XYZ file of C-alpha atoms in Angstrom:
385
model
C 13.429 -38.774 20.402
C 13.816 -35.009 20.590
C 11.153 -33.272 22.631
C 8.832 -31.085 20.562
C 9.409 -27.426 21.303
C 6.704 -24.796 21.153
C 7.042 -21.191 20.008
C 8.914 -18.634 22.041
C 6.533 -16.951 24.435
C 6.327 -13.255 25.162
C 4.195 -11.007 27.295
C 1.668 -9.004 25.311
C 3.238 -5.653 26.206
C 6.772 -6.826 25.381
C 8.215 -6.151 21.919
C 8.875 -8.910 19.429
C 12.594 -9.660 19.408
C 13.938 -9.603 15.859
C 17.154 -10.671 14.117
C 17.812 -8.841 10.844
C 20.106 -10.817 8.533
C 21.691 -9.100 5.492
C 20.489 -5.817 6.946
C 21.923 -3.554 4.239
C 20.943 0.080 4.767
C 17.953 -0.802 6.935
C 15.038 -1.438 4.592
C 13.659 -4.240 6.765
C 13.927 -2.168 9.910
C 12.157 0.769 8.275
C 9.450 -1.658 7.132
C 8.955 -2.881 10.699
C 8.557 0.709 11.810
C 6.122 1.577 9.028
C 4.084 -1.553 9.788
C 3.610 -0.366 13.353
C 5.024 -3.586 14.804
C 6.049 -3.432 18.450
C 9.460 -4.913 17.726
C 13.047 -4.599 18.865
C 15.916 -5.459 16.521
C 18.238 -7.234 18.946
C 20.927 -7.644 16.284
C 21.515 -6.925 12.621
C 24.066 -8.694 10.421
C 25.809 -7.506 7.270
C 29.310 -7.953 5.899
C 29.284 -4.729 3.841
C 31.085 -2.014 5.794
C 29.571 0.832 3.738
C 26.052 -0.497 4.276
C 26.833 -0.747 7.976
C 28.029 2.858 7.982
C 24.655 3.931 6.613
C 22.736 1.681 9.015
C 24.657 3.024 12.002
C 24.203 6.612 10.827
C 20.415 6.221 10.772
C 19.771 3.843 13.680
C 22.685 4.446 16.041
C 23.618 0.755 16.035
C 26.296 -0.891 13.918
C 25.390 -4.346 12.601
C 27.521 -7.379 13.345
C 30.055 -7.504 10.528
C 31.563 -10.942 10.997
C 30.963 -13.934 8.761
C 27.520 -15.243 9.716
C 28.579 -18.690 8.502
C 30.485 -18.953 11.791
C 27.320 -18.505 13.881
C 26.173 -21.543 15.845
C 22.749 -22.621 17.021
C 23.810 -21.628 20.546
C 24.743 -18.146 19.299
C 21.292 -17.707 17.823
C 19.576 -19.081 20.929
C 21.353 -16.461 23.016
C 19.483 -13.675 21.198
C 16.102 -15.109 22.201
C 14.622 -13.801 18.953
C 11.009 -14.457 17.995
C 11.498 -13.518 14.337
C 14.243 -13.708 11.719
C 14.183 -11.319 8.757
C 16.409 -12.349 5.861
C 17.253 -10.634 2.582
C 20.091 -12.830 1.277
C 22.232 -12.045 -1.793
C 20.219 -12.166 -5.010
C 23.065 -12.675 -7.500
C 22.761 -16.502 -7.555
C 19.207 -16.159 -8.919
C 19.218 -13.133 -11.245
C 18.572 -13.585 -14.940
C 21.748 -11.640 -15.746
C 23.897 -13.791 -13.445
C 25.349 -17.268 -13.792
C 22.296 -18.772 -12.055
C 24.348 -21.211 -9.998
C 21.670 -21.058 -7.289
C 22.800 -23.096 -4.273
C 26.101 -23.753 -6.030
C 26.963 -20.070 -5.779
C 29.211 -19.223 -2.828
C 26.935 -16.271 -2.010
C 24.080 -18.682 -1.224
C 26.047 -20.625 1.382
C 25.469 -18.331 4.363
C 21.691 -18.293 3.846
C 21.484 -22.082 3.717
C 23.775 -22.322 6.755
C 21.425 -20.109 8.776
C 18.395 -22.179 7.735
C 20.168 -25.435 8.588
C 20.731 -24.184 12.137
C 16.993 -23.921 12.831
C 16.461 -27.611 13.770
C 19.433 -27.393 16.116
C 18.295 -24.364 18.092
C 16.725 -24.958 21.494
C 13.958 -22.487 20.687
C 13.434 -21.934 16.941
C 12.052 -18.554 15.858
C 8.278 -18.177 15.737
C 8.401 -16.493 12.334
C 10.677 -15.998 9.354
C 10.522 -13.519 6.500
C 12.622 -13.959 3.340
C 13.000 -11.511 0.436
C 14.738 -12.091 -2.897
C 14.502 -11.550 -6.641
C 12.006 -13.125 -8.988
C 13.658 -16.366 -10.029
C 14.347 -17.450 -6.473
C 10.954 -19.177 -6.430
C 12.157 -21.732 -9.011
C 15.614 -22.249 -7.496
C 16.970 -25.259 -5.654
C 17.753 -22.887 -2.767
C 14.063 -22.186 -2.361
C 13.318 -25.924 -2.514
C 15.853 -26.578 0.259
C 14.413 -23.711 2.310
C 10.873 -25.093 2.079
C 12.113 -28.575 2.972
C 13.900 -27.300 6.089
C 10.937 -25.162 7.173
C 8.414 -27.968 6.678
C 10.512 -30.433 8.679
C 10.752 -27.840 11.472
C 6.965 -27.445 11.766
C 6.593 -24.210 9.778
C 3.756 -23.277 7.457
C 4.530 -20.899 4.617
C 2.867 -18.467 2.273
C 4.810 -17.044 -0.675
C 4.251 -13.891 -2.696
C 5.595 -12.142 -5.765
C 4.658 -8.484 -5.474
C 5.662 -5.161 -7.027
C 5.556 -1.594 -5.661
C 3.132 -0.867 -8.515
C 0.523 -2.886 -6.603
C 0.919 -0.539 -3.632
C 0.530 2.749 -5.471
C 4.236 3.424 -6.053
C 5.212 4.170 -9.687
C 8.094 1.720 -9.613
C 8.083 -1.666 -11.367
C 10.233 -4.081 -9.377
C 8.575 -7.457 -8.664
C 10.174 -9.340 -5.779
C 9.755 -12.756 -4.136
C 8.748 -13.049 -0.463
C 8.334 -16.046 1.826
C 6.429 -15.725 5.115
C 6.730 -18.586 7.590
C 5.090 -19.283 10.959
C 5.894 -22.138 13.295
C 3.002 -24.243 14.546
C 0.777 -23.738 16.457
C 0.873 -20.184 15.043
C -1.194 -19.743 11.894
C -1.970 -17.242 9.142
C -5.258 -15.408 8.938
C -5.801 -16.833 5.448
C -5.004 -20.493 5.982
C -6.280 -21.339 2.509
C -3.167 -19.563 1.173
C -0.788 -21.949 2.939
C 1.826 -23.512 0.659
C 0.781 -21.287 -2.241
C 2.637 -18.729 -4.339
C 0.453 -15.633 -4.676
C 0.814 -12.685 -7.045
C -1.759 -10.453 -5.379
C -1.545 -8.321 -2.209
C -5.243 -8.920 -1.557
C -4.695 -11.423 1.307
C -2.847 -8.690 3.177
C -5.989 -6.576 3.275
C -8.907 -9.017 2.923
C -10.672 -9.966 6.177
C -12.550 -13.065 5.032
C -10.230 -15.876 6.066
C -12.109 -18.650 4.260
C -11.965 -17.511 0.652
C -9.254 -16.942 -1.911
C -10.302 -14.916 -4.912
C -9.653 -16.222 -8.394
C -6.410 -14.948 -9.850
C -4.436 -14.519 -6.644
C -2.138 -17.314 -7.756
C -1.650 -15.895 -11.258
C 0.705 -13.074 -12.304
C -0.986 -9.855 -13.452
C -1.613 -9.997 -17.189
C 0.090 -6.644 -17.622
C 2.051 -5.027 -14.805
C 2.168 -1.755 -16.744
C -1.565 -1.114 -16.461
C -1.152 -0.746 -12.697
C 0.601 2.579 -13.242
C -2.764 4.285 -13.714
C -3.626 3.730 -10.050
C -0.245 4.884 -8.708
C 0.752 8.155 -7.123
C 2.089 10.705 -9.637
C 5.845 10.619 -10.047
C 6.101 14.270 -8.983
C 5.520 13.283 -5.387
C 8.777 11.321 -5.346
C 11.052 13.869 -7.018
C 13.630 16.070 -5.382
C 14.143 18.247 -8.467
C 11.218 19.331 -10.622
C 11.504 21.182 -13.914
C 9.528 24.314 -14.651
C 7.542 22.527 -17.315
C 6.633 19.701 -14.941
C 8.362 17.303 -17.318
C 11.393 15.292 -16.306
C 13.478 12.669 -18.022
C 15.358 10.236 -15.892
C 17.122 6.951 -15.382
C 17.217 4.833 -12.262
C 20.703 3.636 -11.378
C 21.085 0.514 -9.271
C 23.997 -1.715 -8.386
C 23.812 -3.339 -11.831
C 24.779 -0.200 -13.727
C 26.466 2.039 -11.186
C 29.617 1.811 -13.273
C 27.897 3.998 -15.848
C 28.433 6.941 -13.507
C 32.076 7.135 -14.520
C 31.588 10.551 -16.124
C 29.587 12.093 -13.299
C 31.434 14.666 -11.218
C 30.947 13.813 -7.533
C 32.616 16.997 -6.249
C 29.450 19.075 -6.263
C 26.583 17.019 -4.891
C 24.252 20.004 -4.580
C 23.950 20.816 -8.276
C 21.605 19.268 -10.777
C 24.216 19.200 -13.528
C 25.967 16.162 -12.059
C 22.885 14.045 -12.691
C 22.647 14.872 -16.405
C 23.570 11.873 -18.532
C 26.634 12.618 -20.712
C 26.005 12.598 -24.457
C 28.525 9.767 -24.895
C 26.433 7.530 -22.665
C 23.183 8.533 -24.365
C 24.690 7.509 -27.710
C 25.977 4.258 -26.192
C 22.614 3.388 -24.629
C 20.281 4.734 -27.309
C 19.641 1.343 -28.865
C 19.311 -0.379 -25.486
C 17.122 2.035 -23.565
C 13.398 1.509 -23.602
C 12.345 4.969 -24.758
C 8.605 5.478 -24.363
C 6.699 7.727 -26.761
C 3.373 9.578 -26.386
C 1.612 7.359 -28.911
C 2.756 4.216 -27.112
C 0.195 2.149 -25.279
C 2.530 2.506 -22.293
C 1.855 6.168 -21.625
C 4.987 8.238 -21.072
C 3.332 11.377 -19.737
C 5.313 12.658 -16.793
C 2.545 12.041 -14.291
C 2.379 8.414 -15.420
C 6.065 7.664 -15.840
C 7.764 5.139 -13.594
C 10.866 3.066 -13.038
C 11.042 0.067 -15.280
C 13.767 -2.551 -15.421
C 14.443 -3.025 -19.123
C 16.567 -5.121 -21.413
C 20.232 -4.402 -21.830
C 20.635 -2.006 -18.924
C 19.408 -3.694 -15.771
C 17.650 -0.650 -14.417
C 17.135 2.220 -16.835
C 14.129 4.166 -17.971
C 13.959 7.129 -20.302
C 10.781 9.197 -20.155
C 10.508 11.898 -22.771
C 8.447 14.912 -23.649
C 5.765 14.609 -26.341
C 7.762 16.412 -29.063
C 10.810 14.167 -28.786
C 11.359 11.503 -31.423
C 14.135 9.534 -29.768
C 17.375 10.714 -31.349
C 20.300 10.997 -28.972
C 20.748 14.685 -29.746
C 17.107 15.355 -28.873
C 17.402 13.430 -25.630
C 20.518 15.437 -24.819
C 18.636 18.703 -25.300
C 15.937 17.536 -22.939
C 18.442 16.932 -20.154
C 18.074 13.182 -19.715
C 19.176 12.631 -16.138
C 19.610 10.118 -13.367
C 17.213 10.077 -10.467
C 19.049 11.430 -7.436
C 19.769 9.129 -4.476
C 17.071 10.929 -2.505
C 14.568 10.261 -5.306
C 15.520 6.579 -5.431
C 15.091 6.417 -1.643
C 11.673 8.052 -2.049
C 10.650 5.431 -4.597
C 11.827 2.786 -2.132
C 9.441 4.522 0.324
C 12.229 5.251 2.796
C 11.276 7.921 5.359
C 12.222 11.569 4.881
C 14.768 11.435 7.702
C 16.802 8.677 6.032
C 20.252 10.001 5.178
C 23.593 8.859 3.822
C 26.745 9.791 5.752
C 28.888 12.361 3.966
C 31.665 9.809 3.459
C 29.454 7.641 1.207
C 30.157 8.462 -2.447
C 27.454 9.028 -5.035
C 28.231 5.741 -6.747
C 28.048 3.909 -3.424
C 24.685 5.533 -2.658
C 23.241 4.162 -5.879
C 24.725 0.703 -5.340
C 23.427 0.473 -1.761
C 19.954 1.636 -2.788
C 19.952 -0.832 -5.671
C 20.487 -3.640 -3.171
C 17.718 -2.472 -0.863
C 13.979 -3.132 -0.895
C 10.595 -1.419 -1.117
C 9.278 -0.409 2.293
C 5.840 0.112 0.731
C 5.695 -3.607 -0.124
C 7.469 -5.151 2.862
C 5.606 -3.212 5.575
C 2.147 -4.686 4.727
C 3.691 -8.142 4.465
C 5.213 -7.808 7.923
C 1.933 -6.481 9.303
C 0.261 -9.609 7.898
C 2.988 -11.905 9.279
C 3.041 -10.678 12.864
C 0.123 -11.681 15.103
C -1.970 -8.632 15.885
C -2.291 -7.801 19.548
C -5.780 -7.303 20.879
């Protein structure tokens, strides 16, 4: 019989050693920093060379770019990591995709990493997993929970949106937090539950769970009233304090085909061409002043809507929705800096000059909300006295 192994030990003053899988442009690492965790990323892993260019530009360290499916349990043991952070590909679980789940080739590396846990000499103390809504009902999630439970982990799962953290950006995401026994969560009553509220991250009473934590908000949109005004996130502001915009993520970056990338310092490149406005007019969710979902500039926000993947048009009160009217109002894309702001990336985050505009949007679209992940990580890591 295999001897039971306890958690990796560390001295109180030593940093937590972290492995960052699917590191992208560094959203997890920025979240660690914002959470105030005394942590050291001993290695990051990503196969995307452009994402690694951005990561290296901002952190001075280039992630491991090999195929992580070739990693062995011994390889992982050599890092001596206390925590694994994982943000695996979301395409197998998106509503727009084929929904092959574990049958999708892009899910293989994640499952391979999880399957190595029982074979490591010293499994990580903690794991953190991020993915799209839909992952929670997938067979991949079921396999993950099975592996974690058999390896002596307890889990708490969340579906949370930046809207719940004061950011005017509607993007619910799935998160799994896992701790290996004898470590425990402050709110043990939340073990093995899927929660839709951030309250456990801030509540101090460890013995109670409020009603509704395990139920999705009845209307995400109402949360916008408690969010920061959109002006705070904008790079370009109009003289009338009214802006129209569309968020461009990886799903619709191809729509930038008519944008001139030669002059990145002018606002004109972000204006949506009339041909695209006419093409999208019937698909875009245009919000009017008399709508129950208020479209006033100070209450506008990103919203993922039907037919586009990630577009929002916000309009001025005198606009009635015709393409020509939208054209006159200068319907535009949010700039990469504005998208980074809505992801709550720090002001010093930058893209290297060699990264094209389209690549900036695609890389940001694959990243995560620091405003959401940082409190989750703060809740996951044991707090030092």
